[in-house]
PDB file of C-alpha atoms in Angstrom:
ATOM      1  CA  VAL A   1       0.000   0.000   0.000  1.00 88.00           C
ATOM      2  CA  GLU A   2       1.304   3.411  -0.946  1.00 92.00           C
ATOM      3  CA  PHE A   3      -0.230   6.715   0.167  1.00 95.00           C
ATOM      4  CA  LEU A   4      -0.467   9.815  -2.017  1.00 96.00           C
ATOM      5  CA  TYR A   5      -2.076  12.925  -0.558  1.00 97.00           C
ATOM      6  CA  CYS A   6      -5.114  14.361  -2.315  1.00 97.00           C
ATOM      7  CA  ASP A   7      -7.563  16.932  -0.935  1.00 97.00           C
ATOM      8  CA  LEU A   8     -10.810  16.575  -2.886  1.00 96.00           C
ATOM      9  CA  ALA A   9     -11.847  20.067  -1.745  1.00 96.00           C
ATOM     10  CA  SER A  10      -8.917  21.599  -3.631  1.00 97.00           C
ATOM     11  CA  MET A  11      -8.616  21.647  -7.425  1.00 97.00           C
ATOM     12  CA  LYS A  12      -4.893  22.414  -7.040  1.00 98.00           C
ATOM     13  CA  SER A  13      -4.363  19.407  -4.785  1.00 98.00           C
ATOM     14  CA  ILE A  14      -6.234  17.127  -7.194  1.00 98.00           C
ATOM     15  CA  ARG A  15      -4.098  18.234 -10.121  1.00 98.00           C
ATOM     16  CA  GLN A  16      -0.900  17.783  -8.101  1.00 98.00           C
ATOM     17  CA  PHE A  17      -2.013  14.306  -7.060  1.00 98.00           C
ATOM     18  CA  VAL A  18      -2.702  13.291 -10.667  1.00 98.00           C
ATOM     19  CA  GLN A  19       0.743  14.541 -11.705  1.00 98.00           C
ATOM     20  CA  GLN A  20       2.374  12.489  -8.949  1.00 97.00           C
ATOM     21  CA  PHE A  21       0.392   9.406  -9.850  1.00 97.00           C
ATOM     22  CA  ARG A  22       1.118   9.673 -13.576  1.00 97.00           C
ATOM     23  CA  ALA A  23       4.818  10.085 -12.857  1.00 97.00           C
ATOM     24  CA  LYS A  24       4.821   6.553 -11.444  1.00 96.00           C
ATOM     25  CA  ASN A  25       3.675   5.127 -14.807  1.00 96.00           C
ATOM     26  CA  CYS A  26       1.358   2.713 -13.019  1.00 95.00           C
ATOM     27  CA  PRO A  27      -1.782   1.196 -14.514  1.00 97.00           C
ATOM     28  CA  LEU A  28      -5.087   2.166 -12.930  1.00 98.00           C
ATOM     29  CA  HIS A  29      -7.626  -0.640 -12.840  1.00 98.00           C
ATOM     30  CA  VAL A  30     -10.027   0.643 -10.168  1.00 98.00           C
ATOM     31  CA  LEU A  31     -10.906   4.183  -9.112  1.00 98.00           C
ATOM     32  CA  VAL A  32     -13.242   4.554  -6.125  1.00 97.00           C
ATOM     33  CA  ASN A  33     -14.700   8.030  -5.614  1.00 97.00           C
ATOM     34  CA  ASN A  34     -15.596   7.908  -1.943  1.00 92.00           C
ATOM     35  CA  ALA A  35     -14.655  11.189  -0.218  1.00 87.00           C
ATOM     36  CA  GLY A  36     -17.434  13.284   1.205  1.00 87.00           C
ATOM     37  CA  VAL A  37     -18.947  15.576   3.817  1.00 86.00           C
ATOM     38  CA  MET A  38     -22.539  15.651   5.044  1.00 82.00           C
ATOM     39  CA  LEU A  39     -24.766  18.371   6.469  1.00 78.00           C
ATOM     40  CA  VAL A  40     -21.921  20.810   7.054  1.00 84.00           C
ATOM     41  CA  PRO A  41     -22.752  24.448   7.826  1.00 86.00           C
ATOM     42  CA  GLU A  42     -22.650  26.837   4.896  1.00 91.00           C
ATOM     43  CA  ARG A  43     -19.030  27.269   3.882  1.00 92.00           C
ATOM     44  CA  LYS A  44     -16.833  27.238   0.787  1.00 95.00           C
ATOM     45  CA  THR A  45     -13.845  25.288  -0.477  1.00 96.00           C
ATOM     46  CA  GLU A  46     -10.618  27.145  -1.270  1.00 94.00           C
ATOM     47  CA  ASP A  47     -11.854  27.457  -4.867  1.00 96.00           C
ATOM     48  CA  GLY A  48     -15.050  29.177  -3.743  1.00 95.00           C
ATOM     49  CA  PHE A  49     -17.441  26.258  -4.248  1.00 96.00           C
ATOM     50  CA  GLU A  50     -20.182  25.361  -1.786  1.00 95.00           C
ATOM     51  CA  GLU A  51     -18.544  22.555   0.189  1.00 94.00           C
ATOM     52  CA  HIS A  52     -21.004  19.719  -0.480  1.00 94.00           C
ATOM     53  CA  PHE A  53     -21.030  20.376  -4.207  1.00 96.00           C
ATOM     54  CA  GLY A  54     -17.326  21.211  -4.419  1.00 96.00           C
ATOM     55  CA  LEU A  55     -15.964  18.281  -2.427  1.00 96.00           C
ATOM     56  CA  ASN A  56     -18.568  15.545  -2.879  1.00 95.00           C
ATOM     57  CA  TYR A  57     -19.112  16.128  -6.581  1.00 97.00           C
ATOM     58  CA  LEU A  58     -16.763  18.538  -8.386  1.00 98.00           C
ATOM     59  CA  GLY A  59     -13.628  17.098  -6.783  1.00 97.00           C
ATOM     60  CA  HIS A  60     -14.517  13.631  -8.036  1.00 98.00           C
ATOM     61  CA  PHE A  61     -15.591  14.987 -11.418  1.00 98.00           C
ATOM     62  CA  LEU A  62     -12.191  16.595 -11.958  1.00 98.00           C
ATOM     63  CA  LEU A  63     -10.205  13.675 -10.533  1.00 98.00           C
ATOM     64  CA  THR A  64     -11.994  11.154 -12.735  1.00 98.00           C
ATOM     65  CA  ASN A  65     -11.590  13.213 -15.879  1.00 97.00           C
ATOM     66  CA  LEU A  66      -7.873  13.768 -15.280  1.00 97.00           C
ATOM     67  CA  LEU A  67      -7.350  10.022 -14.779  1.00 97.00           C
ATOM     68  CA  LEU A  68      -9.476   8.852 -17.718  1.00 97.00           C
ATOM     69  CA  ASP A  69      -6.577   8.413 -20.139  1.00 96.00           C
ATOM     70  CA  THR A  70      -4.765   6.166 -17.652  1.00 97.00           C
ATOM     71  CA  LEU A  71      -7.940   4.182 -16.984  1.00 98.00           C
ATOM     72  CA  LYS A  72      -8.553   3.664 -20.709  1.00 97.00           C
ATOM     73  CA  GLN A  73      -4.977   2.490 -21.220  1.00 97.00           C
ATOM     74  CA  SER A  74      -5.315   0.065 -18.291  1.00 98.00           C
ATOM     75  CA  GLY A  75      -8.575  -1.600 -19.300  1.00 97.00           C
ATOM     76  CA  THR A  76      -8.789  -4.536 -21.685  1.00 96.00           C
ATOM     77  CA  HIS A  77     -11.628  -6.300 -23.476  1.00 93.00           C
ATOM     78  CA  SER A  78     -11.689  -9.076 -20.877  1.00 94.00           C
ATOM     79  CA  HIS A  79     -10.840  -6.936 -17.836  1.00 96.00           C
ATOM     80  CA  ASN A  80     -12.340  -3.464 -17.966  1.00 98.00           C
ATOM     81  CA  ALA A  81     -10.976  -0.739 -15.731  1.00 98.00           C
ATOM     82  CA  ARG A  82     -13.677   0.282 -13.262  1.00 98.00           C
ATOM     83  CA  ILE A  83     -14.859   3.602 -11.848  1.00 98.00           C
ATOM     84  CA  ILE A  84     -17.016   3.313  -8.735  1.00 98.00           C
ATOM     85  CA  THR A  85     -18.651   6.428  -7.350  1.00 97.00           C
ATOM     86  CA  VAL A  86     -20.298   6.403  -3.923  1.00 94.00           C
ATOM     87  CA  SER A  87     -23.625   8.223  -3.765  1.00 94.00           C
ATOM     88  CA  SER A  88     -26.460   7.865  -1.262  1.00 89.00           C
ATOM     89  CA  ALA A  89     -30.175   7.099  -1.021  1.00 88.00           C
ATOM     90  CA  THR A  90     -30.469  10.807  -0.261  1.00 89.00           C
ATOM     91  CA  HIS A  91     -30.194  11.412  -4.006  1.00 94.00           C
ATOM     92  CA  TYR A  92     -33.799  10.224  -4.343  1.00 93.00           C
ATOM     93  CA  VAL A  93     -35.004  13.471  -2.745  1.00 93.00           C
ATOM     94  CA  GLY A  94     -32.329  15.640  -4.340  1.00 94.00           C
ATOM     95  CA  LYS A  95     -32.996  18.448  -6.780  1.00 93.00           C
ATOM     96  CA  LEU A  96     -30.468  19.849  -9.212  1.00 95.00           C
ATOM     97  CA  HIS A  97     -30.553  23.638  -9.430  1.00 93.00           C
ATOM     98  CA  LEU A  98     -28.528  24.315 -12.581  1.00 92.00           C
ATOM     99  CA  ASN A  99     -28.946  28.057 -12.101  1.00 90.00           C
ATOM    100  CA  ASP A 100     -27.781  27.874  -8.486  1.00 90.00           C
ATOM    101  CA  LEU A 101     -25.510  24.874  -8.031  1.00 93.00           C
ATOM    102  CA  GLN A 102     -23.699  26.696  -5.209  1.00 88.00           C
ATOM    103  CA  SER A 103     -26.917  27.088  -3.157  1.00 86.00           C
ATOM    104  CA  ARG A 104     -26.358  30.836  -2.903  1.00 84.00           C
ATOM    105  CA  CYS A 105     -30.031  31.784  -3.036  1.00 86.00           C
ATOM    106  CA  SER A 106     -31.169  29.574  -0.196  1.00 83.00           C
ATOM    107  CA  TYR A 107     -28.785  27.292   1.677  1.00 90.00           C
ATOM    108  CA  SER A 108     -29.987  24.096   3.300  1.00 89.00           C
ATOM    109  CA  PRO A 109     -27.449  21.511   4.501  1.00 86.00           C
ATOM    110  CA  HIS A 110     -29.874  18.710   3.642  1.00 88.00           C
ATOM    111  CA  GLY A 111     -30.684  20.146   0.223  1.00 91.00           C
ATOM    112  CA  ALA A 112     -27.041  20.800  -0.657  1.00 93.00           C
ATOM    113  CA  TYR A 113     -26.000  17.295   0.404  1.00 90.00           C
ATOM    114  CA  ALA A 114     -28.836  15.659  -1.544  1.00 92.00           C
ATOM    115  CA  GLN A 115     -28.002  17.722  -4.626  1.00 95.00           C
ATOM    116  CA  SER A 116     -24.354  16.656  -4.514  1.00 96.00           C
ATOM    117  CA  LYS A 117     -25.368  12.993  -4.299  1.00 95.00           C
ATOM    118  CA  LEU A 118     -27.834  13.335  -7.183  1.00 97.00           C
ATOM    119  CA  ALA A 119     -25.104  15.018  -9.229  1.00 97.00           C
ATOM    120  CA  LEU A 120     -22.858  11.990  -8.694  1.00 98.00           C
ATOM    121  CA  VAL A 121     -25.505   9.666 -10.151  1.00 98.00           C
ATOM    122  CA  LEU A 122     -26.127  11.946 -13.146  1.00 98.00           C
ATOM    123  CA  PHE A 123     -22.355  12.178 -13.687  1.00 98.00           C
ATOM    124  CA  THR A 124     -21.921   8.396 -13.609  1.00 98.00           C
ATOM    125  CA  TYR A 125     -24.643   7.792 -16.188  1.00 98.00           C
ATOM    126  CA  ARG A 126     -23.276  10.485 -18.518  1.00 97.00           C
ATOM    127  CA  LEU A 127     -19.741   9.160 -18.103  1.00 97.00           C
ATOM    128  CA  GLN A 128     -20.826   5.627 -18.983  1.00 97.00           C
ATOM    129  CA  HIS A 129     -22.623   6.940 -22.069  1.00 96.00           C
ATOM    130  CA  LEU A 130     -19.439   8.638 -23.247  1.00 95.00           C
ATOM    131  CA  LEU A 131     -17.269   5.616 -22.474  1.00 96.00           C
ATOM    132  CA  THR A 132     -19.595   3.311 -24.409  1.00 95.00           C
ATOM    133  CA  ALA A 133     -19.812   5.695 -27.359  1.00 93.00           C
ATOM    134  CA  ASN A 134     -16.032   5.693 -27.658  1.00 92.00           C
ATOM    135  CA  GLY A 135     -15.553   1.956 -27.206  1.00 94.00           C
ATOM    136  CA  SER A 136     -13.435   2.366 -24.087  1.00 96.00           C
ATOM    137  CA  HIS A 137     -12.684  -0.644 -21.903  1.00 97.00           C
ATOM    138  CA  VAL A 138     -13.787   1.249 -18.803  1.00 98.00           C
ATOM    139  CA  THR A 139     -17.039   0.971 -16.867  1.00 98.00           C
ATOM    140  CA  ALA A 140     -18.618   3.482 -14.491  1.00 98.00           C
ATOM    141  CA  ASN A 141     -21.081   2.477 -11.775  1.00 98.00           C
ATOM    142  CA  VAL A 142     -22.588   4.217  -8.767  1.00 97.00           C
ATOM    143  CA  VAL A 143     -23.009   2.686  -5.310  1.00 95.00           C
ATOM    144  CA  ASP A 144     -25.365   3.304  -2.389  1.00 88.00           C
ATOM    145  CA  PRO A 145     -23.545   1.999   0.725  1.00 82.00           C
ATOM    146  CA  GLY A 146     -26.612   2.281   2.955  1.00 65.00           C
ATOM    147  CA  VAL A 147     -26.705   3.863   6.417  1.00 61.00           C
ATOM    148  CA  VAL A 148     -23.242   3.312   7.859  1.00 48.00           C
ATOM    149  CA  ASN A 149     -21.951   4.061  11.345  1.00 50.00           C
ATOM    150  CA  THR A 150     -19.120   6.503  10.573  1.00 54.00           C
ATOM    151  CA  GLU A 151     -18.003  10.010  11.512  1.00 55.00           C
ATOM    152  CA  LEU A 152     -19.965  11.370   8.540  1.00 52.00           C
ATOM    153  CA  TYR A 153     -22.789  12.154  10.983  1.00 47.00           C
ATOM    154  CA  LYS A 154     -20.786  14.515  13.183  1.00 49.00           C
ATOM    155  CA  HIS A 155     -22.683  17.583  11.922  1.00 49.00           C
ATOM    156  CA  VAL A 156     -26.199  16.321  12.661  1.00 51.00           C
ATOM    157  CA  PHE A 157     -28.210  17.697  15.620  1.00 44.00           C
ATOM    158  CA  TRP A 158     -27.262  16.403  19.058  1.00 40.00           C
ATOM    159  CA  VAL A 159     -30.626  14.658  19.390  1.00 46.00           C
ATOM    160  CA  VAL A 160     -29.943  12.707  16.215  1.00 48.00           C
ATOM    161  CA  LYS A 161     -26.463  11.887  17.488  1.00 43.00           C
ATOM    162  CA  MET A 162     -27.967  10.520  20.683  1.00 47.00           C
ATOM    163  CA  VAL A 163     -30.462   8.379  18.785  1.00 47.00           C
ATOM    164  CA  LYS A 164     -27.674   7.168  16.516  1.00 45.00           C
ATOM    165  CA  TRP A 165     -25.520   6.251  19.516  1.00 44.00           C
ATOM    166  CA  MET A 166     -28.385   4.266  21.033  1.00 49.00           C
ATOM    167  CA  THR A 167     -29.568   2.476  17.895  1.00 53.00           C
ATOM    168  CA  ALA A 168     -26.491   2.164  15.672  1.00 49.00           C
ATOM    169  CA  TRP A 169     -26.020  -1.486  16.599  1.00 42.00           C
ATOM    170  CA  LEU A 170     -29.517  -2.241  15.327  1.00 49.00           C
ATOM    171  CA  PHE A 171     -30.077   0.025  12.328  1.00 58.00           C
ATOM    172  CA  PHE A 172     -26.640   1.063  11.081  1.00 64.00           C
ATOM    173  CA  LYS A 173     -24.173  -0.943   9.060  1.00 57.00           C
ATOM    174  CA  THR A 174     -20.603  -1.291  10.265  1.00 72.00           C
ATOM    175  CA  PRO A 175     -17.976   0.362   8.051  1.00 67.00           C
ATOM    176  CA  GLU A 176     -17.026  -3.103   6.801  1.00 74.00           C
ATOM    177  CA  GLU A 177     -20.629  -3.850   5.860  1.00 73.00           C
ATOM    178  CA  GLY A 178     -20.980  -0.420   4.284  1.00 65.00           C
ATOM    179  CA  ALA A 179     -17.951  -1.064   2.077  1.00 82.00           C
ATOM    180  CA  SER A 180     -19.242  -4.403   0.754  1.00 82.00           C
ATOM    181  CA  THR A 181     -21.135  -3.058  -2.267  1.00 90.00           C
ATOM    182  CA  THR A 182     -18.233  -0.823  -3.263  1.00 92.00           C
ATOM    183  CA  ILE A 183     -15.889  -3.820  -3.116  1.00 94.00           C
ATOM    184  CA  TYR A 184     -18.423  -5.850  -5.084  1.00 94.00           C
ATOM    185  CA  ALA A 185     -18.502  -3.173  -7.797  1.00 96.00           C
ATOM    186  CA  ALA A 186     -14.706  -3.031  -7.838  1.00 96.00           C
ATOM    187  CA  VAL A 187     -13.827  -6.720  -8.113  1.00 96.00           C
ATOM    188  CA  SER A 188     -16.840  -8.958  -8.727  1.00 96.00           C
ATOM    189  CA  PRO A 189     -16.856 -10.924 -12.017  1.00 96.00           C
ATOM    190  CA  GLU A 190     -20.631 -10.487 -12.041  1.00 96.00           C
ATOM    191  CA  VAL A 191     -20.333  -6.836 -13.053  1.00 96.00           C
ATOM    192  CA  GLU A 192     -17.466  -7.273 -15.511  1.00 97.00           C
ATOM    193  CA  GLY A 193     -18.238  -5.138 -18.549  1.00 95.00           C
ATOM    194  CA  ALA A 194     -21.421  -3.732 -16.992  1.00 96.00           C
ATOM    195  CA  GLY A 195     -21.638   0.027 -16.566  1.00 97.00           C
ATOM    196  CA  GLY A 196     -24.222   2.662 -15.804  1.00 97.00           C
ATOM    197  CA  CYS A 197     -25.630   0.655 -12.883  1.00 97.00           C
ATOM    198  CA  TYR A 198     -26.921   1.840  -9.510  1.00 96.00           C
ATOM    199  CA  LEU A 199     -25.906  -0.771  -6.940  1.00 96.00           C
ATOM    200  CA  TYR A 200     -27.314  -1.336  -3.452  1.00 93.00           C
ATOM    201  CA  ASN A 201     -26.614  -4.357  -1.255  1.00 91.00           C
ATOM    202  CA  GLU A 202     -24.604  -5.861  -4.122  1.00 88.00           C
ATOM    203  CA  LYS A 203     -27.601  -5.764  -6.462  1.00 94.00           C
ATOM    204  CA  ARG A 204     -28.571  -3.545  -9.373  1.00 96.00           C
ATOM    205  CA  THR A 205     -31.513  -1.348  -8.525  1.00 96.00           C
ATOM    206  CA  LYS A 206     -33.302   1.716  -9.859  1.00 97.00           C
ATOM    207  CA  SER A 207     -32.096   5.188  -9.015  1.00 97.00           C
ATOM    208  CA  ALA A 208     -34.244   8.312  -8.930  1.00 96.00           C
ATOM    209  CA  ASP A 209     -36.211   8.934 -12.143  1.00 97.00           C
ATOM    210  CA  LEU A 210     -34.572  12.342 -12.480  1.00 97.00           C
ATOM    211  CA  ALA A 211     -31.131  10.714 -12.732  1.00 97.00           C
ATOM    212  CA  TYR A 212     -32.081   9.146 -16.083  1.00 97.00           C
ATOM    213  CA  ASP A 213     -32.764  12.541 -17.699  1.00 97.00           C
ATOM    214  CA  GLU A 214     -30.119  12.538 -20.444  1.00 96.00           C
ATOM    215  CA  GLU A 215     -30.497  16.249 -21.158  1.00 96.00           C
ATOM    216  CA  LEU A 216     -29.923  17.040 -17.487  1.00 97.00           C
ATOM    217  CA  GLN A 217     -26.898  14.728 -17.468  1.00 97.00           C
ATOM    218  CA  ARG A 218     -25.469  16.546 -20.479  1.00 96.00           C
ATOM    219  CA  ARG A 219     -26.105  20.023 -19.089  1.00 96.00           C
ATOM    220  CA  LEU A 220     -24.560  19.162 -15.722  1.00 97.00           C
ATOM    221  CA  TRP A 221     -21.492  17.726 -17.460  1.00 97.00           C
ATOM    222  CA  THR A 222     -21.017  20.853 -19.558  1.00 95.00           C
ATOM    223  CA  GLU A 223     -21.444  23.167 -16.575  1.00 96.00           C
ATOM    224  CA  SER A 224     -19.082  21.037 -14.472  1.00 97.00           C
ATOM    225  CA  CYS A 225     -16.360  21.326 -17.114  1.00 96.00           C
ATOM    226  CA  LYS A 226     -16.649  25.113 -16.946  1.00 95.00           C
ATOM    227  CA  MET A 227     -16.510  25.125 -13.166  1.00 96.00           C
ATOM    228  CA  VAL A 228     -13.348  23.012 -12.855  1.00 96.00           C
ATOM    229  CA  GLY A 229     -11.646  24.558 -15.892  1.00 94.00           C
ATOM    230  CA  ILE A 230     -11.357  21.644 -18.287  1.00 94.00           C
ATOM    231  CA  SER A 231     -12.298  21.474 -21.936  1.00 85.00           C
ATOM    232  CA  ASP A 232     -15.692  20.018 -22.672  1.00 81.00           C
ATOM    233  CA  GLU A 233     -14.251  18.473 -25.812  1.00 63.00           C
ATOM    234  CA  ALA A 234     -11.473  16.832 -23.816  1.00 44.00           C
ATOM    235  CA  SER A 235     -14.059  15.529 -21.364  1.00 46.00           C
ATOM    236  CA  ARG A 236     -15.988  13.857 -24.174  1.00 48.00           C
ATOM    237  CA  LEU A 237     -13.241  11.261 -24.445  1.00 46.00           C
ATOM    238  CA  PRO A 238     -12.010  11.834 -28.024  1.00 43.00           C
TER     239      PRO A 238
END
C-alpha cells in the first residue's frame, strides 16, 4: 500500500495528485470516488465552491476526468478498468438547481448534500454513455452503501447523534458492511463489462427517475467542465 495525498476540496491538490500518480507510470484498474462531507454548515472550499457540491461532486468529477486516459490504457476487453462512485439514497429526494448549483439563493445543509449525491448519479450515467460511445474498456457504476456508522454524521443535531448512539447497533451498518457493495462493484466478475448501474446491497436497482434525464446529465457535465476549468471536448473522451 502506498499513500499519495489528495484533498478533494482543492482543485490544485487534485491536479498535483494526478501529476504524482502519472509520474509513477502505473496502470489504474479501479478508481473509487468515496470522499465526502454531510450536512456541514454553509461554507466554501478554497476554490469558492459550496462545500457539499465542491468536495462531494466537483472534486470527483475533476479527478476522474484527469485520470481517464490512464484508466482507458489500463482496461482490456476481458478486464475493464472500473470507476465506482459512492452516492447515497439521499439522491432520491435531491434536486439539481442548474442556475444555483452553489446554493447561494437559499442554503440548506440537507438540500445541498442531496443535490451533490444526485449530481454523482447523473455524472456516472453520462460518463458511462461517453465511455460506451467511444468503445473504451472502462465501466462506471454508482453505489449506495446504505446507512453506515461513521463520523460522517458529526454535523447532525445532538438529538440525532444521541439516537444514533443508542440504535447504531440495530439500524446502522458497520464500516465493513458499508464497504461491501463498493468492493463488489470493484472486483466482482458479475459486473465485468457492466456500466451505468446503480448498486445497493450488491444488487442492481433503480435510481431516482430524475437521474435518467439525459439532457440534465449533459447540461450538468457541460457546466461542471466550466466550473473546474477543463475542456468540454477533452471531457468527451475523443
